[in-house]
Amino acid sequence: MSRFWSPVVQTLTPYVPGEQPQMERLVKLNTNESPYGPSPKALAAINQQNTDDLRLYPDPEGLALKKAIADLHGLDPKQVFLGNGSDEVLAHVFLGLLKQAKAIQFPDITYSFYPVYCKLFGIDYQTVPLGPDCEIQTENFKAPNGGIIFPNPNAPTGRAIPRSDIEALLSRNTESVVVIDEAYVDYGTESCIPLLRGSTCPENLLVVHTLSKSRALAGLRVGFAVGHPALIEGLERVKNSFNSYPLGRLAQAGAIAAIQDQAHLESTSKKVIQTRERLVSELASLGFDTLPSTANFIFTRHPKHAGAKLYQALRDRGIIVRHFKSPRIEEFLRITIGTDDQTNELIAALKEILASA
């Protein structure tokens, strides 16, 4: 601690990202990265930009990338906002749209960066309990509020709700923004982006996406939000008061190519879904209870074995998963869906652990 810290720094409890361990032999299933590489077209586009032009600033507006995203989703480029990963996009959302006189609302078990942003920006918030099976129940989000935000599918549970539930929420909650964080939407969840098309676009719906998961570009740091042009204008004002060049030339080029390569997205997402189904089945045969997931991870527990002990036993065998020391979920493990070979190693290790317990 330094006596030169601002007062707010002394009160912060920063978000703790998933571990990036440096181990010689590692099955890394803890941070929900794609088990498959990015689109070859994205890699080629990045290489093509790796020239002397890197001495020049990138396009501060990212107009070509905004157009690629808009074209993919049937939107206007004025409905697209870009950021250095979806976490930066979310930071601008919290400051630009959710810092209101009334408390905002999000689930009590959800992405743990949300309360961190609230503390950083001085935003009051209320948590809304998940249902008995860890499901988001939109009817429990009550007006008045300063805004509502949650992931769909939720993290770390992996559970999703249908788009119709969000439409019903929007019809009830008309006086504040509703932010849907769709980081994992490509693995079997209905996106809310179609609601934003045309003249019926809700003025209070914002949808946030990342290229770190299904597009396999976590190392490139690209995220975006789509919504009514008036919401996007507010986010641009915040961004241009903070960092007017958030996305570099390499990032913009790679992101455009990745967005345009739908075939690669569909192929790799299908593989993840198939492996997820197999993993859930294998775990069930070992006595695990797994929540329904439409993400690239599962949330699972064993009724006879503590989550912390299973986590450590896997780690001792070079397999890294995620364990949260939080009420209601301390017995669960969050396991990223890996390759088939990684899944085989995980199951073999769990059989060994359970047999020796």
PDB file of C-alpha atoms in Angstrom, residues 136 150-155 159-163 166 180-185 189-190 192 294:
ATOM      1  CA  ILE A 136     -31.852 -16.857 -14.092  1.00  0.00           C
ATOM      2  CA  PHE A 150     -26.473 -10.576 -16.983  1.00  0.00           C
ATOM      3  CA  PRO A 151     -24.724 -13.071 -19.250  1.00  0.00           C
ATOM      4  CA  ASN A 152     -26.740 -15.427 -21.424  1.00  0.00           C
ATOM      5  CA  PRO A 153     -25.678 -18.169 -21.004  1.00  0.00           C
ATOM      6  CA  ASN A 154     -24.767 -17.225 -17.464  1.00  0.00           C
ATOM      7  CA  ALA A 155     -21.261 -17.603 -16.099  1.00  0.00           C
ATOM      8  CA  ARG A 159     -27.279 -22.044 -18.041  1.00  0.00           C
ATOM      9  CA  ALA A 160     -29.170 -20.033 -20.657  1.00  0.00           C
ATOM     10  CA  ILE A 161     -32.676 -18.629 -20.896  1.00  0.00           C
ATOM     11  CA  PRO A 162     -34.719 -18.291 -24.103  1.00  0.00           C
ATOM     12  CA  ARG A 163     -34.851 -15.018 -25.998  1.00  0.00           C
ATOM     13  CA  ILE A 166     -35.575 -11.409 -22.361  1.00  0.00           C
ATOM     14  CA  ILE A 180     -27.114  -9.012 -22.270  1.00  0.00           C
ATOM     15  CA  ASP A 181     -23.553 -10.324 -22.159  1.00  0.00           C
ATOM     16  CA  GLU A 182     -23.386 -12.985 -24.888  1.00  0.00           C
ATOM     17  CA  ALA A 183     -19.766 -14.106 -24.528  1.00  0.00           C
ATOM     18  CA  TYR A 184     -20.738 -17.774 -24.946  1.00  0.00           C
ATOM     19  CA  VAL A 185     -23.777 -17.484 -27.193  1.00  0.00           C
ATOM     20  CA  THR A 189     -27.983 -20.115 -27.072  1.00  0.00           C
ATOM     21  CA  GLU A 190     -30.457 -17.835 -28.842  1.00  0.00           C
ATOM     22  CA  CYS A 192     -30.789 -11.235 -28.762  1.00  0.00           C
ATOM     23  CA  THR A 294     -25.020 -24.071 -23.660  1.00  0.00           C
TER      24      THR A 294
END
